[in-house]
């Protein structure tokens, strides 16, 4: 299988990781990359409040983060937080949240897509990988 090229701005977006092979390709690309990497485990997240709290803690958002969707978009598009190299966001154990809070999951994905588009227009990569490979092991 072809390795991920995390420098390819034409492919940035939200990508599912459904097999151990895909995770291995992703891990290899991430380890070779200079992009900032954040892994967010949402296995024990059941609602929007918990999700935004987990994102704020893991991604080290500034204290002024408002814990709502608009504030999430604002901080994801903040140059002071984002830096000048780009981001790889790795969402782990998402299946339960996707089922329990389907509307919030869709809003999260829409917000992430808008941030991805914002950074793409600035020629900076913002990747999101949704890792489903570990969900079965937790059951």
Short mmCIF file of N, CA and C in Angstrom, two decimals:
data_model
loop_
_atom_site.label_atom_id
_atom_site.label_comp_id
_atom_site.label_asym_id
_atom_site.label_seq_id
_atom_site.Cartn_x
_atom_site.Cartn_y
_atom_site.Cartn_z
N UNK A 1 0.82 -1.19 0.00
CA UNK A 1 0.00 0.00 0.00
C UNK A 1 0.87 1.25 0.00
N UNK A 2 0.35 2.26 -0.66
CA UNK A 2 1.06 3.53 -0.79
C UNK A 2 1.02 4.30 0.54
N UNK A 3 2.16 4.84 0.99
CA UNK A 3 2.17 5.60 2.25
C UNK A 3 1.43 6.92 2.09
N UNK A 4 0.94 7.44 3.21
CA UNK A 4 0.31 8.76 3.21
C UNK A 4 1.38 9.81 2.97
N UNK A 5 1.02 10.83 2.22
CA UNK A 5 1.89 11.98 2.03
C UNK A 5 1.23 13.16 2.74
N UNK A 6 1.68 13.45 3.94
CA UNK A 6 1.05 14.48 4.75
C UNK A 6 1.39 15.89 4.28
N UNK A 7 2.20 16.01 3.23
CA UNK A 7 2.50 17.31 2.64
C UNK A 7 1.58 17.63 1.47
N UNK A 8 0.75 16.69 1.07
CA UNK A 8 -0.13 16.85 -0.08
C UNK A 8 -1.40 17.61 0.31
N UNK A 9 -1.41 18.92 0.06
CA UNK A 9 -2.56 19.75 0.43
C UNK A 9 -3.82 19.37 -0.32
N UNK A 10 -3.70 18.71 -1.44
CA UNK A 10 -4.87 18.31 -2.20
C UNK A 10 -5.63 17.16 -1.54
N UNK A 11 -5.01 16.48 -0.60
CA UNK A 11 -5.64 15.32 0.04
C UNK A 11 -6.01 15.58 1.49
N UNK A 12 -5.71 16.77 2.03
CA UNK A 12 -6.08 17.02 3.42
C UNK A 12 -7.58 16.89 3.56
N UNK A 13 -7.99 16.47 4.74
CA UNK A 13 -9.41 16.27 5.01
C UNK A 13 -9.57 15.36 6.20
N UNK A 14 -10.75 14.77 6.28
CA UNK A 14 -11.06 13.80 7.33
C UNK A 14 -10.98 12.43 6.69
N UNK A 15 -10.11 11.59 7.24
CA UNK A 15 -9.86 10.28 6.67
C UNK A 15 -10.09 9.18 7.71
N UNK A 16 -10.88 8.16 7.38
CA UNK A 16 -11.05 7.04 8.30
C UNK A 16 -9.86 6.10 8.25
N UNK A 17 -9.55 5.54 9.40
CA UNK A 17 -8.54 4.47 9.51
C UNK A 17 -9.32 3.23 9.92
N UNK A 18 -9.50 2.30 8.99
CA UNK A 18 -10.37 1.15 9.24
C UNK A 18 -9.64 -0.17 9.42
N UNK A 19 -8.35 -0.19 9.08
CA UNK A 19 -7.59 -1.44 9.17
C UNK A 19 -6.26 -1.19 9.88
N UNK A 20 -5.70 -2.22 10.47
CA UNK A 20 -4.37 -2.06 11.07
C UNK A 20 -3.32 -1.60 10.04
N UNK A 21 -3.47 -2.02 8.80
CA UNK A 21 -2.54 -1.60 7.75
C UNK A 21 -2.63 -0.09 7.51
N UNK A 22 -3.84 0.43 7.52
CA UNK A 22 -4.03 1.88 7.34
C UNK A 22 -3.42 2.65 8.50
N UNK A 23 -3.58 2.11 9.71
CA UNK A 23 -2.99 2.75 10.89
C UNK A 23 -1.47 2.74 10.78
N UNK A 24 -0.90 1.63 10.32
CA UNK A 24 0.55 1.53 10.17
C UNK A 24 1.06 2.54 9.13
N UNK A 25 0.36 2.69 8.01
CA UNK A 25 0.76 3.67 6.99
C UNK A 25 0.67 5.09 7.54
N UNK A 26 -0.41 5.34 8.27
CA UNK A 26 -0.60 6.65 8.89
C UNK A 26 0.51 6.94 9.90
N UNK A 27 0.82 5.96 10.75
CA UNK A 27 1.83 6.13 11.79
C UNK A 27 3.20 6.40 11.17
N UNK A 28 3.52 5.67 10.13
CA UNK A 28 4.80 5.88 9.44
C UNK A 28 4.89 7.30 8.88
N UNK A 29 3.84 7.75 8.24
CA UNK A 29 3.84 9.10 7.66
C UNK A 29 3.92 10.16 8.77
N UNK A 30 3.18 9.96 9.84
CA UNK A 30 3.17 10.92 10.94
C UNK A 30 4.53 11.03 11.60
N UNK A 31 5.20 9.90 11.79
CA UNK A 31 6.51 9.90 12.44
C UNK A 31 7.57 10.60 11.59
N UNK A 32 7.39 10.61 10.28
CA UNK A 32 8.33 11.27 9.38
C UNK A 32 8.00 12.75 9.17
N UNK A 33 6.86 13.15 9.66
CA UNK A 33 6.36 14.50 9.39
C UNK A 33 6.78 15.50 10.47
N UNK A 34 6.89 16.75 10.06
CA UNK A 34 7.17 17.83 11.01
C UNK A 34 5.89 18.48 11.53
N UNK A 35 4.74 17.95 11.13
CA UNK A 35 3.46 18.50 11.56
C UNK A 35 3.23 18.23 13.04
N UNK A 36 2.52 19.14 13.69
CA UNK A 36 2.15 18.93 15.10
C UNK A 36 1.11 17.82 15.16
N UNK A 37 1.30 16.88 16.07
CA UNK A 37 0.42 15.71 16.19
C UNK A 37 -0.31 15.74 17.52
N UNK A 38 -1.63 15.53 17.45
CA UNK A 38 -2.46 15.43 18.64
C UNK A 38 -3.34 14.19 18.52
N UNK A 39 -3.30 13.33 19.52
CA UNK A 39 -4.18 12.16 19.58
C UNK A 39 -5.24 12.43 20.65
N UNK A 40 -6.50 12.34 20.24
CA UNK A 40 -7.61 12.60 21.15
C UNK A 40 -8.41 11.32 21.32
N UNK A 41 -8.38 10.77 22.52
CA UNK A 41 -9.13 9.56 22.83
C UNK A 41 -10.50 9.97 23.36
N UNK A 42 -11.55 9.61 22.61
CA UNK A 42 -12.88 9.99 23.06
C UNK A 42 -13.72 8.76 23.45
N UNK A 43 -13.04 7.71 23.89
CA UNK A 43 -13.75 6.49 24.29
C UNK A 43 -14.75 6.75 25.40
N UNK A 44 -14.42 7.61 26.35
CA UNK A 44 -15.29 7.87 27.49
C UNK A 44 -16.06 9.18 27.37
N UNK A 45 -16.16 9.70 26.16
CA UNK A 45 -16.88 10.94 25.90
C UNK A 45 -18.28 10.59 25.41
N UNK A 46 -19.29 11.19 26.05
CA UNK A 46 -20.67 10.84 25.73
C UNK A 46 -21.54 12.00 25.28
N UNK A 47 -21.00 13.23 25.35
CA UNK A 47 -21.81 14.37 24.95
C UNK A 47 -20.90 15.52 24.51
N UNK A 48 -21.53 16.56 24.01
CA UNK A 48 -20.81 17.71 23.47
C UNK A 48 -19.92 18.36 24.52
N UNK A 49 -20.42 18.53 25.74
CA UNK A 49 -19.64 19.18 26.80
C UNK A 49 -18.36 18.40 27.06
N UNK A 50 -18.46 17.09 27.19
CA UNK A 50 -17.28 16.26 27.42
C UNK A 50 -16.34 16.29 26.23
N UNK A 51 -16.90 16.28 25.02
CA UNK A 51 -16.07 16.30 23.81
C UNK A 51 -15.25 17.59 23.75
N UNK A 52 -15.91 18.72 23.91
CA UNK A 52 -15.19 19.99 23.83
C UNK A 52 -14.15 20.12 24.93
N UNK A 53 -14.46 19.59 26.10
CA UNK A 53 -13.49 19.60 27.21
C UNK A 53 -12.27 18.74 26.86
N UNK A 54 -12.52 17.56 26.31
CA UNK A 54 -11.42 16.65 25.94
C UNK A 54 -10.56 17.27 24.84
N UNK A 55 -11.19 17.87 23.85
CA UNK A 55 -10.43 18.54 22.79
C UNK A 55 -9.60 19.68 23.35
N UNK A 56 -10.20 20.50 24.22
CA UNK A 56 -9.49 21.64 24.79
C UNK A 56 -8.27 21.19 25.60
N UNK A 57 -8.43 20.13 26.37
CA UNK A 57 -7.32 19.64 27.20
C UNK A 57 -6.22 19.02 26.33
N UNK A 58 -6.61 18.14 25.43
CA UNK A 58 -5.63 17.41 24.63
C UNK A 58 -4.91 18.32 23.64
N UNK A 59 -5.65 19.23 23.02
CA UNK A 59 -5.05 20.11 22.02
C UNK A 59 -4.48 21.38 22.65
N UNK A 60 -4.55 21.46 23.97
CA UNK A 60 -3.96 22.57 24.72
C UNK A 60 -4.46 23.93 24.22
N UNK A 61 -5.80 24.03 24.14
CA UNK A 61 -6.41 25.29 23.73
C UNK A 61 -6.12 26.37 24.76
N UNK A 62 -6.14 27.62 24.33
CA UNK A 62 -5.94 28.73 25.28
C UNK A 62 -7.08 28.80 26.29
N UNK A 63 -6.81 29.43 27.43
CA UNK A 63 -7.80 29.51 28.50
C UNK A 63 -9.09 30.20 28.09
N UNK A 64 -9.03 31.05 27.09
CA UNK A 64 -10.22 31.78 26.67
C UNK A 64 -11.16 30.97 25.79
N UNK A 65 -10.84 29.71 25.50
CA UNK A 65 -11.70 28.87 24.67
C UNK A 65 -13.10 28.81 25.30
N UNK A 66 -14.12 29.09 24.50
CA UNK A 66 -15.49 29.23 24.99
C UNK A 66 -16.33 27.98 25.09
N UNK A 67 -15.80 26.81 24.75
CA UNK A 67 -16.49 25.53 24.87
C UNK A 67 -17.84 25.50 24.14
N UNK A 68 -17.84 26.00 22.89
CA UNK A 68 -19.00 25.86 22.01
C UNK A 68 -18.45 25.69 20.59
N UNK A 69 -19.34 25.39 19.65
CA UNK A 69 -18.89 25.08 18.28
C UNK A 69 -18.20 26.26 17.62
N UNK A 70 -18.76 27.46 17.79
CA UNK A 70 -18.13 28.63 17.19
C UNK A 70 -16.73 28.86 17.76
N UNK A 71 -16.60 28.69 19.07
CA UNK A 71 -15.30 28.86 19.72
C UNK A 71 -14.31 27.79 19.24
N UNK A 72 -14.81 26.58 19.00
CA UNK A 72 -13.93 25.52 18.48
C UNK A 72 -13.38 25.93 17.12
N UNK A 73 -14.25 26.38 16.24
CA UNK A 73 -13.78 26.83 14.93
C UNK A 73 -12.77 27.97 15.07
N UNK A 74 -13.09 28.93 15.93
CA UNK A 74 -12.21 30.09 16.11
C UNK A 74 -10.81 29.67 16.57
N UNK A 75 -10.73 28.77 17.54
CA UNK A 75 -9.41 28.39 18.04
C UNK A 75 -8.68 27.49 17.04
N UNK A 76 -9.42 26.65 16.32
CA UNK A 76 -8.78 25.82 15.29
C UNK A 76 -8.19 26.66 14.16
N UNK A 77 -8.73 27.85 13.98
CA UNK A 77 -8.25 28.75 12.91
C UNK A 77 -7.38 29.87 13.45
N UNK A 78 -6.95 29.75 14.69
CA UNK A 78 -6.13 30.78 15.32
C UNK A 78 -4.65 30.48 15.05
N UNK A 79 -3.99 31.40 14.37
CA UNK A 79 -2.57 31.20 14.02
C UNK A 79 -1.70 31.01 15.26
N UNK A 80 -2.04 31.68 16.35
CA UNK A 80 -1.24 31.55 17.57
C UNK A 80 -1.29 30.12 18.09
N UNK A 81 -2.42 29.45 17.97
CA UNK A 81 -2.53 28.07 18.42
C UNK A 81 -1.99 27.12 17.36
N UNK A 82 -2.35 27.36 16.10
CA UNK A 82 -2.06 26.42 15.02
C UNK A 82 -0.58 26.31 14.71
N UNK A 83 0.12 27.41 14.79
CA UNK A 83 1.54 27.38 14.43
C UNK A 83 1.74 27.55 12.94
N UNK A 84 2.96 27.27 12.49
CA UNK A 84 3.27 27.54 11.09
C UNK A 84 3.66 26.29 10.30
N UNK A 85 3.42 25.11 10.87
CA UNK A 85 3.78 23.90 10.14
C UNK A 85 2.57 23.06 9.73
N UNK A 86 1.50 23.09 10.47
CA UNK A 86 0.33 22.27 10.19
C UNK A 86 0.04 21.32 11.33
N UNK A 87 -1.10 20.64 11.21
CA UNK A 87 -1.61 19.80 12.30
C UNK A 87 -2.06 18.45 11.76
N UNK A 88 -1.84 17.41 12.57
CA UNK A 88 -2.45 16.10 12.37
C UNK A 88 -3.25 15.81 13.63
N UNK A 89 -4.56 15.65 13.47
CA UNK A 89 -5.46 15.34 14.57
C UNK A 89 -5.91 13.90 14.41
N UNK A 90 -5.66 13.09 15.43
CA UNK A 90 -5.95 11.66 15.41
C UNK A 90 -7.05 11.40 16.44
N UNK A 91 -8.27 11.16 15.97
CA UNK A 91 -9.40 10.88 16.86
C UNK A 91 -9.52 9.38 17.05
N UNK A 92 -9.44 8.95 18.31
CA UNK A 92 -9.45 7.52 18.62
C UNK A 92 -10.74 7.14 19.36
N UNK A 93 -11.18 5.91 19.13
CA UNK A 93 -12.34 5.33 19.82
C UNK A 93 -13.58 6.20 19.66
N UNK A 94 -13.95 6.46 18.44
CA UNK A 94 -15.05 7.38 18.15
C UNK A 94 -16.42 6.72 18.01
N UNK A 95 -16.46 5.42 17.81
CA UNK A 95 -17.71 4.74 17.46
C UNK A 95 -18.82 4.99 18.47
N UNK A 96 -18.53 4.89 19.73
CA UNK A 96 -19.55 5.08 20.76
C UNK A 96 -20.11 6.50 20.70
N UNK A 97 -19.23 7.49 20.61
CA UNK A 97 -19.70 8.88 20.53
C UNK A 97 -20.50 9.12 19.27
N UNK A 98 -20.07 8.56 18.16
CA UNK A 98 -20.80 8.73 16.90
C UNK A 98 -22.23 8.23 17.03
N UNK A 99 -22.43 7.16 17.80
CA UNK A 99 -23.78 6.60 17.99
C UNK A 99 -24.56 7.36 19.05
N UNK A 100 -23.92 7.65 20.18
CA UNK A 100 -24.61 8.32 21.30
C UNK A 100 -24.98 9.77 20.99
N UNK A 101 -24.13 10.44 20.25
CA UNK A 101 -24.31 11.87 20.00
C UNK A 101 -24.12 12.16 18.50
N UNK A 102 -24.94 11.53 17.70
CA UNK A 102 -24.78 11.60 16.24
C UNK A 102 -24.82 13.03 15.73
N UNK A 103 -25.72 13.85 16.24
CA UNK A 103 -25.79 15.24 15.77
C UNK A 103 -24.52 16.01 16.13
N UNK A 104 -24.01 15.79 17.34
CA UNK A 104 -22.78 16.46 17.75
C UNK A 104 -21.58 15.95 16.94
N UNK A 105 -21.57 14.67 16.60
CA UNK A 105 -20.51 14.13 15.76
C UNK A 105 -20.53 14.82 14.39
N UNK A 106 -21.71 14.97 13.82
CA UNK A 106 -21.82 15.64 12.52
C UNK A 106 -21.37 17.09 12.61
N UNK A 107 -21.75 17.77 13.68
CA UNK A 107 -21.33 19.16 13.85
C UNK A 107 -19.82 19.24 14.02
N UNK A 108 -19.23 18.32 14.77
CA UNK A 108 -17.78 18.28 14.91
C UNK A 108 -17.13 18.12 13.54
N UNK A 109 -17.61 17.17 12.75
CA UNK A 109 -17.03 16.94 11.42
C UNK A 109 -17.18 18.16 10.53
N UNK A 110 -18.32 18.82 10.57
CA UNK A 110 -18.52 20.03 9.77
C UNK A 110 -17.55 21.13 10.21
N UNK A 111 -17.38 21.28 11.51
CA UNK A 111 -16.46 22.29 12.04
C UNK A 111 -15.03 21.99 11.63
N UNK A 112 -14.64 20.73 11.71
CA UNK A 112 -13.29 20.33 11.30
C UNK A 112 -13.09 20.56 9.81
N UNK A 113 -14.09 20.25 8.99
CA UNK A 113 -13.97 20.48 7.55
C UNK A 113 -13.79 21.95 7.24
N UNK A 114 -14.52 22.81 7.95
CA UNK A 114 -14.38 24.25 7.74
C UNK A 114 -12.97 24.73 8.12
N UNK A 115 -12.43 24.20 9.21
CA UNK A 115 -11.07 24.56 9.62
C UNK A 115 -10.05 24.02 8.62
N UNK A 116 -10.27 22.82 8.12
CA UNK A 116 -9.38 22.24 7.11
C UNK A 116 -9.35 23.15 5.88
N UNK A 117 -10.52 23.59 5.43
CA UNK A 117 -10.61 24.47 4.26
C UNK A 117 -9.91 25.80 4.52
N UNK A 118 -10.08 26.33 5.72
CA UNK A 118 -9.44 27.60 6.07
C UNK A 118 -7.93 27.48 5.93
N UNK A 119 -7.34 26.42 6.51
CA UNK A 119 -5.89 26.27 6.48
C UNK A 119 -5.39 25.89 5.10
N UNK A 120 -6.17 25.14 4.35
CA UNK A 120 -5.78 24.80 2.97
C UNK A 120 -5.62 26.09 2.16
N UNK A 121 -6.51 27.05 2.38
CA UNK A 121 -6.43 28.31 1.64
C UNK A 121 -5.17 29.11 2.02
N UNK A 122 -4.57 28.76 3.15
CA UNK A 122 -3.31 29.39 3.59
C UNK A 122 -2.10 28.50 3.30
N UNK A 123 -2.32 27.44 2.53
CA UNK A 123 -1.27 26.49 2.16
C UNK A 123 -0.65 25.78 3.36
N UNK A 124 -1.48 25.50 4.37
CA UNK A 124 -1.03 24.73 5.52
C UNK A 124 -1.93 23.51 5.69
N UNK A 125 -1.34 22.35 5.97
CA UNK A 125 -2.14 21.14 6.09
C UNK A 125 -2.77 20.98 7.47
N UNK A 126 -4.03 20.61 7.47
CA UNK A 126 -4.74 20.23 8.70
C UNK A 126 -5.42 18.90 8.37
N UNK A 127 -4.86 17.84 8.90
CA UNK A 127 -5.34 16.49 8.67
C UNK A 127 -6.14 16.01 9.87
N UNK A 128 -7.20 15.25 9.61
CA UNK A 128 -7.95 14.59 10.67
C UNK A 128 -8.07 13.12 10.28
N UNK A 129 -7.66 12.25 11.20
CA UNK A 129 -7.78 10.81 10.99
C UNK A 129 -8.67 10.25 12.09
N UNK A 130 -9.70 9.53 11.65
CA UNK A 130 -10.66 8.92 12.58
C UNK A 130 -10.34 7.44 12.63
N UNK A 131 -9.86 6.99 13.78
CA UNK A 131 -9.34 5.64 13.96
C UNK A 131 -10.42 4.74 14.55
N UNK A 132 -10.94 3.85 13.70
CA UNK A 132 -11.95 2.89 14.14
C UNK A 132 -11.34 1.53 14.49
N UNK A 133 -10.05 1.36 14.33
CA UNK A 133 -9.46 0.03 14.47
C UNK A 133 -9.40 -0.44 15.91
N UNK A 134 -9.39 0.47 16.85
CA UNK A 134 -9.28 0.07 18.26
C UNK A 134 -10.62 -0.04 18.96
N UNK A 135 -11.70 0.36 18.30
CA UNK A 135 -13.02 0.35 18.93
C UNK A 135 -13.47 -1.05 19.30
N UNK A 136 -13.25 -2.03 18.41
CA UNK A 136 -13.66 -3.39 18.69
C UNK A 136 -12.93 -3.99 19.88
N UNK A 137 -11.68 -3.62 20.07
CA UNK A 137 -10.86 -4.16 21.16
C UNK A 137 -11.35 -3.69 22.52
N UNK A 138 -12.03 -2.55 22.58
CA UNK A 138 -12.48 -2.00 23.85
C UNK A 138 -13.78 -2.63 24.31
N UNK A 139 -14.48 -3.32 23.46
CA UNK A 139 -15.79 -3.88 23.83
C UNK A 139 -15.65 -5.11 24.68
#
